[in-house]
PDB file of C-alpha atoms in Angstrom:
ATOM      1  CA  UNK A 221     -25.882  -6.726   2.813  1.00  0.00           C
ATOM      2  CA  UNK A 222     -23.208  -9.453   2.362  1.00  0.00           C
ATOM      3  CA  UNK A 223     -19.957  -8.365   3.331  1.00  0.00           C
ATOM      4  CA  UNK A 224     -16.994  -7.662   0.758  1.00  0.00           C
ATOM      5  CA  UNK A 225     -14.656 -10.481   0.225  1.00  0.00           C
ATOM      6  CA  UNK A 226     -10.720  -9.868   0.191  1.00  0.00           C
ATOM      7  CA  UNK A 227      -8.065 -11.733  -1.263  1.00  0.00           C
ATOM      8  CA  UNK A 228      -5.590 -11.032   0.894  1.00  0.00           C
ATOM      9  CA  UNK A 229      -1.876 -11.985   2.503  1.00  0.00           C
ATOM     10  CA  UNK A 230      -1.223 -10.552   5.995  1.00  0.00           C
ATOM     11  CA  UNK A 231       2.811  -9.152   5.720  1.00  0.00           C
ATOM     12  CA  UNK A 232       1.906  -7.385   1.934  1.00  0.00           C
ATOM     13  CA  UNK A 233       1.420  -3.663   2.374  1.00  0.00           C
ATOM     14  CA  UNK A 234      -0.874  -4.184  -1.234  1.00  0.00           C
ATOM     15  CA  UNK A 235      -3.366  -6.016   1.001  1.00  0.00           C
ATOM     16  CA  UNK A 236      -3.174  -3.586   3.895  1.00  0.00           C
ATOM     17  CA  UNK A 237      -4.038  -0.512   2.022  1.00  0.00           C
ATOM     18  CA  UNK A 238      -7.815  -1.773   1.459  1.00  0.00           C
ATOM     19  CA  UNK A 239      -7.570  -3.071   4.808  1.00  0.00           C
ATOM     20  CA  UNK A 240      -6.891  -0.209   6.580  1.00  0.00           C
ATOM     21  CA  UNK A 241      -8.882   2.016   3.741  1.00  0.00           C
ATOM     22  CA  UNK A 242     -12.444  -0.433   4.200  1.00  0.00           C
ATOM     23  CA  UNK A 243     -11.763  -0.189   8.162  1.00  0.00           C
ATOM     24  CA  UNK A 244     -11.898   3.755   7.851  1.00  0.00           C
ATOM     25  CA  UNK A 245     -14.924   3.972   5.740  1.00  0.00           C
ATOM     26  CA  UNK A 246     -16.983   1.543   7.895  1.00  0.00           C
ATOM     27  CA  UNK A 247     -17.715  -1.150   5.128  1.00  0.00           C
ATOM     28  CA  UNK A 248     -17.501  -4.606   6.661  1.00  0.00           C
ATOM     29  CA  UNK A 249     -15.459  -7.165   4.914  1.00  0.00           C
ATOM     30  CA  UNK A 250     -14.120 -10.813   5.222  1.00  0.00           C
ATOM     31  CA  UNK A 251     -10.373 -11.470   4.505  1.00  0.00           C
ATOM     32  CA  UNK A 252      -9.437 -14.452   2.653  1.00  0.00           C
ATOM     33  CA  UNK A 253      -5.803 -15.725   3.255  1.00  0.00           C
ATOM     34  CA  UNK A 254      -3.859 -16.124   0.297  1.00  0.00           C
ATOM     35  CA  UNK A 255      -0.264 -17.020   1.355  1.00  0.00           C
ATOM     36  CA  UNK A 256       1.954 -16.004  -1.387  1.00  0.00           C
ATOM     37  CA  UNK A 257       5.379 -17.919  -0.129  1.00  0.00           C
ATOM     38  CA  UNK A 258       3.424 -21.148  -0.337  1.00  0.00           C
ATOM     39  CA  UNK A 259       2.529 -20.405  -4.251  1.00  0.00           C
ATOM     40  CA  UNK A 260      -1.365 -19.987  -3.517  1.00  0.00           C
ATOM     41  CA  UNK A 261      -1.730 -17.349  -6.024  1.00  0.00           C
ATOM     42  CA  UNK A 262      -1.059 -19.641  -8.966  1.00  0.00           C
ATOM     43  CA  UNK A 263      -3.112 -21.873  -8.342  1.00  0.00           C
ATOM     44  CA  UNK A 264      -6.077 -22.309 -10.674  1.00  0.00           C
ATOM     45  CA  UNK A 265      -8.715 -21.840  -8.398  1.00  0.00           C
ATOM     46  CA  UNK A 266      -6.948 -18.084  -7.904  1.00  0.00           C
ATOM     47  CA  UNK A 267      -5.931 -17.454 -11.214  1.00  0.00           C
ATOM     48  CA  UNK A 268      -9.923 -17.744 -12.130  1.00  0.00           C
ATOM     49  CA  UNK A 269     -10.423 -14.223 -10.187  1.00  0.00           C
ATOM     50  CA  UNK A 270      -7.144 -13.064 -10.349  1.00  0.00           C
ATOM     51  CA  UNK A 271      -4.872 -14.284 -13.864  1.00  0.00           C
ATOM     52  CA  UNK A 272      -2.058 -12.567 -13.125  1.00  0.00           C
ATOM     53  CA  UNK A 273      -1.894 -14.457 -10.156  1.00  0.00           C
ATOM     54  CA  UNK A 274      -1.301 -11.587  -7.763  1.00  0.00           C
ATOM     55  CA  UNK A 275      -2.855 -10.252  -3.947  1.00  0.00           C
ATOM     56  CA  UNK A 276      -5.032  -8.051  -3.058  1.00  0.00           C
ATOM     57  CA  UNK A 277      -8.586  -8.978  -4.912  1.00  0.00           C
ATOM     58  CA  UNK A 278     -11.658  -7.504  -3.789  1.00  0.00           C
ATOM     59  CA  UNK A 279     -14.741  -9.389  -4.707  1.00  0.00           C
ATOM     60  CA  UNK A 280     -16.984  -6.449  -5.188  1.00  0.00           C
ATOM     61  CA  UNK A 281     -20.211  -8.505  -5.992  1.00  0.00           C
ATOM     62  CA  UNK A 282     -20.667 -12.216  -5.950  1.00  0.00           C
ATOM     63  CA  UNK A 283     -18.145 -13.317  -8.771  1.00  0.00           C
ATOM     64  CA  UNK A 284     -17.544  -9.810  -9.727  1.00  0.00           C
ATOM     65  CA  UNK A 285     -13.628  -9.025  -8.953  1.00  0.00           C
ATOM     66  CA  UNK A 286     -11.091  -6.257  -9.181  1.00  0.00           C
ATOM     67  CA  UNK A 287      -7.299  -6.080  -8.999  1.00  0.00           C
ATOM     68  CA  UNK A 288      -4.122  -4.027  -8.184  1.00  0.00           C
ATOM     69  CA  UNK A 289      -4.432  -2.165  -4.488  1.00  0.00           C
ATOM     70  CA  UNK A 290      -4.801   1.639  -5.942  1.00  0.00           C
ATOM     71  CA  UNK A 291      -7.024   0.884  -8.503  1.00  0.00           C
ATOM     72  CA  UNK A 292      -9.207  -1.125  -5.746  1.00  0.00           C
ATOM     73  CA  UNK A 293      -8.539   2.139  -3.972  1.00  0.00           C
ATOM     74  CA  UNK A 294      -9.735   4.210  -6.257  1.00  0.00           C
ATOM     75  CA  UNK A 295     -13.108   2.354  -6.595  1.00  0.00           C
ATOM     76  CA  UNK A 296     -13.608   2.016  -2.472  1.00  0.00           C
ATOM     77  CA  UNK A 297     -13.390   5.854  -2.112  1.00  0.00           C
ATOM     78  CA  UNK A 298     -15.505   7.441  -5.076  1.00  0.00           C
ATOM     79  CA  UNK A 299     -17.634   9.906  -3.303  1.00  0.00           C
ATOM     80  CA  UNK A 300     -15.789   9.688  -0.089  1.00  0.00           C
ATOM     81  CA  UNK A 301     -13.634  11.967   1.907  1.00  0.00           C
ATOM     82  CA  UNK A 302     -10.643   9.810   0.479  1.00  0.00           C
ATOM     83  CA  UNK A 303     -10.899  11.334  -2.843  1.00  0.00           C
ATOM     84  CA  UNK A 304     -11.372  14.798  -4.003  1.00  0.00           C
ATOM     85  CA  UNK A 305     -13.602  16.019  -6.607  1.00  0.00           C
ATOM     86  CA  UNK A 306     -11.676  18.772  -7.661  1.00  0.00           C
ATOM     87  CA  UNK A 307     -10.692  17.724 -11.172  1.00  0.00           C
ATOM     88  CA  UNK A 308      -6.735  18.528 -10.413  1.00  0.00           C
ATOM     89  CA  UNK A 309      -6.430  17.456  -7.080  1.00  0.00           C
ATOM     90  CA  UNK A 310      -8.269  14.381  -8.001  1.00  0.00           C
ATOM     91  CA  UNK A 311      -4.754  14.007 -11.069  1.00  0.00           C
ATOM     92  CA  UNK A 312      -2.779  14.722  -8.133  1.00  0.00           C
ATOM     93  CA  UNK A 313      -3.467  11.796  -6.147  1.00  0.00           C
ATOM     94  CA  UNK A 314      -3.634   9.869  -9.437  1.00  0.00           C
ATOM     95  CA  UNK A 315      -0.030  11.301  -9.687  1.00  0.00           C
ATOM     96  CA  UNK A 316       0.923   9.958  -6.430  1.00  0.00           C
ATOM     97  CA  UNK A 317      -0.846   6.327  -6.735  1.00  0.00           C
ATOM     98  CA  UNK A 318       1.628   5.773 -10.223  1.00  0.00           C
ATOM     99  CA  UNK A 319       4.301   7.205  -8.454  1.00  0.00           C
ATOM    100  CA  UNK A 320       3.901   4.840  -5.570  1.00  0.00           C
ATOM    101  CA  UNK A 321       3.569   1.952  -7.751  1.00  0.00           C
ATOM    102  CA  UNK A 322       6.522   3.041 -10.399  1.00  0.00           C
ATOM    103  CA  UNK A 323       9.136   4.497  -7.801  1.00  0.00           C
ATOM    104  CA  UNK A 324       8.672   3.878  -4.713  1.00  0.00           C
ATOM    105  CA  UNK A 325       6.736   0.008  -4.153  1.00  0.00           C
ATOM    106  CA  UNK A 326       9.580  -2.145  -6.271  1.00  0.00           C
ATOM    107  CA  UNK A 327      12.219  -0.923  -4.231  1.00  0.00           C
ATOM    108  CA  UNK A 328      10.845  -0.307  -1.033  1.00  0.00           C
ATOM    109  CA  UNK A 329       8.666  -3.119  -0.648  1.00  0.00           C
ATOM    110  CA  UNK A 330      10.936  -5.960  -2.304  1.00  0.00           C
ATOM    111  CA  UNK A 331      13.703  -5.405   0.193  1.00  0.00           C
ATOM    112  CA  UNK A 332      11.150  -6.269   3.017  1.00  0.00           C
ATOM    113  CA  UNK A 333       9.631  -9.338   1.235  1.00  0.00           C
ATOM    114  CA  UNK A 334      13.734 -10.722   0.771  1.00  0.00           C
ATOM    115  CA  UNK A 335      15.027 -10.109   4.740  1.00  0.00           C
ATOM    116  CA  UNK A 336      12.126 -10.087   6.820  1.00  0.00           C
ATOM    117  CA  UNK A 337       8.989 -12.277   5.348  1.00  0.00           C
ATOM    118  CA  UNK A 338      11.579 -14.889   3.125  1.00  0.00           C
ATOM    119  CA  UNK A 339      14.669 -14.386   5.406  1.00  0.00           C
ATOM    120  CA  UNK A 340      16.956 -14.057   2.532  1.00  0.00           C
ATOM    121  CA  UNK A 341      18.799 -11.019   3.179  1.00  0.00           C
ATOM    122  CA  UNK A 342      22.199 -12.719   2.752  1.00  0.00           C
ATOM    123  CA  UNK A 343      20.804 -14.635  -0.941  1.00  0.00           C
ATOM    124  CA  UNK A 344      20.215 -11.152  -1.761  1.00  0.00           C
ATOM    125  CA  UNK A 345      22.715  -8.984  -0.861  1.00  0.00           C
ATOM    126  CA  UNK A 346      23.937  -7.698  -4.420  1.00  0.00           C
ATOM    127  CA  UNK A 347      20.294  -7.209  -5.565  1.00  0.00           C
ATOM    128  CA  UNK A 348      19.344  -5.082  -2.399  1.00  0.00           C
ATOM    129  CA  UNK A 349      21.879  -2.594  -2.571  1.00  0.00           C
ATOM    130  CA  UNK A 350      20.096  -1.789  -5.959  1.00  0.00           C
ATOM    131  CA  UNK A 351      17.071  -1.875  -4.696  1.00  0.00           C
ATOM    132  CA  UNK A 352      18.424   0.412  -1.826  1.00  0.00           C
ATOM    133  CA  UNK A 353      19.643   3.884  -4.062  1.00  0.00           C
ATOM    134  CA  UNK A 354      16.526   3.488  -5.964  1.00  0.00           C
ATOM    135  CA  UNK A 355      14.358   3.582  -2.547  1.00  0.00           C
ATOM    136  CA  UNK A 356      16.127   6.288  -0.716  1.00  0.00           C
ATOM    137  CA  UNK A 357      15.664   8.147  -3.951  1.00  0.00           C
ATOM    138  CA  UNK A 358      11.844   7.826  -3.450  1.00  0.00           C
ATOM    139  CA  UNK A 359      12.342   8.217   0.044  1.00  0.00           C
ATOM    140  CA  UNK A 360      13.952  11.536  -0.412  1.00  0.00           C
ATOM    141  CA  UNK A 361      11.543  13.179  -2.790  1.00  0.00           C
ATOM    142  CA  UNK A 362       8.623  12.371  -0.824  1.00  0.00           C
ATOM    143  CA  UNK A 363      10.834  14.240   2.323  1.00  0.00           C
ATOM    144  CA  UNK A 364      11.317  17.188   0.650  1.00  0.00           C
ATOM    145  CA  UNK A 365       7.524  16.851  -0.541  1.00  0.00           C
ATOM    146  CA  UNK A 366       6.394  16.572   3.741  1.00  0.00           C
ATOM    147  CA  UNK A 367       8.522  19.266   4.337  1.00  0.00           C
ATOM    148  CA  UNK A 368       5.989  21.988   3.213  1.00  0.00           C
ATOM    149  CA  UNK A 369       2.797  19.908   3.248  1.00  0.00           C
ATOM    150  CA  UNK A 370       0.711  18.087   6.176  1.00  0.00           C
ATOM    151  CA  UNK A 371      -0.048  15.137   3.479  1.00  0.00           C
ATOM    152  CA  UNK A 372       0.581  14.685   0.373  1.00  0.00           C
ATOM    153  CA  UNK A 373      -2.188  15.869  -1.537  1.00  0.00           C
ATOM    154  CA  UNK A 374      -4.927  18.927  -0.656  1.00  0.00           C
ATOM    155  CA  UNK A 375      -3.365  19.404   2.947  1.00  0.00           C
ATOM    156  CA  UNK A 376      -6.325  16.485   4.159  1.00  0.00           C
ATOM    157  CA  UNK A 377      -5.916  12.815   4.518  1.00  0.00           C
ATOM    158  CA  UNK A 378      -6.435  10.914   0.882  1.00  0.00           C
ATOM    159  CA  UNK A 379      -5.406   7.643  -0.788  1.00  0.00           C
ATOM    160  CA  UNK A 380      -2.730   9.116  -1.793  1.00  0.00           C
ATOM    161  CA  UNK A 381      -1.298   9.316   2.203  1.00  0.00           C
ATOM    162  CA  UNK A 382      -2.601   5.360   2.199  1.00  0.00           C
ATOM    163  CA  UNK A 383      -0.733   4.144  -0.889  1.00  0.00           C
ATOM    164  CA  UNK A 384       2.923   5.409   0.207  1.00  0.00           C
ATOM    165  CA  UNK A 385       1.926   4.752   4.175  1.00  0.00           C
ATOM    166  CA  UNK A 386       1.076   1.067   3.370  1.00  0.00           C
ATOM    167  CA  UNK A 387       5.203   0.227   2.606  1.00  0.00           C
ATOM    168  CA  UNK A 388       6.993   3.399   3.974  1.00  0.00           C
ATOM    169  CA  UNK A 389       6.269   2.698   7.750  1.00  0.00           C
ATOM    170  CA  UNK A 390       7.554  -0.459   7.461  1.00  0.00           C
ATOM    171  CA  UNK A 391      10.059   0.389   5.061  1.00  0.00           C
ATOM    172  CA  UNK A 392      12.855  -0.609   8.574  1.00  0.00           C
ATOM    173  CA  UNK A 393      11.935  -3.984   7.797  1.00  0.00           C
ATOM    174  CA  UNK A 394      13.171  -3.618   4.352  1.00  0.00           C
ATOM    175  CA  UNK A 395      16.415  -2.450   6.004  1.00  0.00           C
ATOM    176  CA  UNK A 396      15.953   1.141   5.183  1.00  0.00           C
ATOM    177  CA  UNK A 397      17.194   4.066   7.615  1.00  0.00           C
ATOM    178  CA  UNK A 398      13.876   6.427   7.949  1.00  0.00           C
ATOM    179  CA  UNK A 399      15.977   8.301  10.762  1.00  0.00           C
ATOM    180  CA  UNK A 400      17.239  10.000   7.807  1.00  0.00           C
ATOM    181  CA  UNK A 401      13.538  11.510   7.144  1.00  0.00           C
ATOM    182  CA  UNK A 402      11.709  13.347  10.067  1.00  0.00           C
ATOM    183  CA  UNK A 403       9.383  15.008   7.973  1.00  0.00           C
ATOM    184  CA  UNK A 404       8.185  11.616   6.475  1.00  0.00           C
ATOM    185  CA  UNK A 405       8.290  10.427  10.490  1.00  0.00           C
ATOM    186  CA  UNK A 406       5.946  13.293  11.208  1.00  0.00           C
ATOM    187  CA  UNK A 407       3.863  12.340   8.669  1.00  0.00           C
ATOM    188  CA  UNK A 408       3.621   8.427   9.607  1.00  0.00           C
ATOM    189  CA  UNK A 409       2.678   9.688  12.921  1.00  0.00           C
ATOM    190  CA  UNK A 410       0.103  11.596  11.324  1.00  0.00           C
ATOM    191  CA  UNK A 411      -1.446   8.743   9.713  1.00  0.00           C
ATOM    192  CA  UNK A 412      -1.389   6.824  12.913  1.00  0.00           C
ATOM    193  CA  UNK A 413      -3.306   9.097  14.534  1.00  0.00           C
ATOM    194  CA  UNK A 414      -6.268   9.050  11.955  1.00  0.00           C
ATOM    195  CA  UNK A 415      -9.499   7.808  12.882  1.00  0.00           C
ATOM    196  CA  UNK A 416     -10.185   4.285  12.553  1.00  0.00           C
ATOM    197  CA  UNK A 417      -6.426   3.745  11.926  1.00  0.00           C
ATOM    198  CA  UNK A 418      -5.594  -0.103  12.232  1.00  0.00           C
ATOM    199  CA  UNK A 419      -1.883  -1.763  12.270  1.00  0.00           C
ATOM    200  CA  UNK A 420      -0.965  -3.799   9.377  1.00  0.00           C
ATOM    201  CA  UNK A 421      -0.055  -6.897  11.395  1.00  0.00           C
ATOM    202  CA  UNK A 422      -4.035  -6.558  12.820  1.00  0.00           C
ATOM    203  CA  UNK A 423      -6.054  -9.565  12.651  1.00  0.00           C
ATOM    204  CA  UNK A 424      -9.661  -8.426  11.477  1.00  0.00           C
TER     205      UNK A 424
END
């Protein structure tokens, strides 16, 4: 069986949750850099399997390609551990996937992508601080969320936990204080700790 093809950048915490989600499940995969700062998503060799010119892809089949991390997600773990039948806890993780993507990504990942992969902190200064109340707003409901649950949806490890992981541990790089948040620290720890559990800096 050929392995999966991914459309990938190394830094993006969009590429690292199938990553780290095909390195759990044991399904062997190639990685195909796609560096983002140099404009190699627009070009029109990527725009044919991606047209809105964005990372991750998975090539699922030969010339057969899906987009947008949780919805590549979403198709990786039907039938797994990663995804519960149960019709509501099945919305629940649903709940948390839009929620990551709506509330929490824009202003938790964009503040990482301007200081620490572009190096533009100072370009940015006046747009971060916006960025910044909206992402410690995120920051603190998921908190008070970890404060009476092991993870975030049906007390086991899901996509759910992989989704918010991906940009929240690295969320320091982004300039964000996570000392503020021991029950999310708990939690990242908990993740860690999870078998087959790979950085996202890891070469594969």
């Amino acid at each position: 069986m050929e392995p999966l093809h991914l459309y990938d950048f190394l830094p993006s915490g969009n590429g690292y949750k199938i990553r780290l989600l095909l390195t759990q499940l044991g399904i062997p995969f190639e990685r195909v850099e796609v560096n983002i700062t140099k404009g190699e998503t627009r070009s029109l060799e990527f725009l044919t399997i991606n047209p809105n010119g964005k990372i991750p892809v998975l090539e699922v089949e030969p010339g057969k390609y899906l987009s947008e991390s949780n919805a590549i997600m979403l198709y990786l773990s039907e039938g797994t551990e990663f995804l519960p039948y149960d019709r509501f806890l099945r919305a629940q993780v649903l709940q948390w996937l839009f929620f990551e993507q709506n509330s929490h990504e824009p202003f938790i990942a964009t503040p990482r992508y301007w200081i620490s992969i572009l190096g533009k902190a100072e370009e940015y200064k006046d747009a971060l601080e916006q960025k910044y109340e909206a992402g410690y707003a995120a920051l603190g409901l998921m908190e008070e969320h970890l404060k009476s649950h092991t993870f975030f949806v049906a007390e086991r490890y899901t996509i759910a936990d992989i989704s918010l992981f991906a940009y929240t541990h690295v969320a320091n790089e982004g300039g964000f204080d996570l000392s503020r948040f021991p029950h999310i620290k708990a939690w990242i720890e908990r993740v860690k700790a999870e078998s087959g559990y790979i950085s996202i800096t890891q070469e594969l």
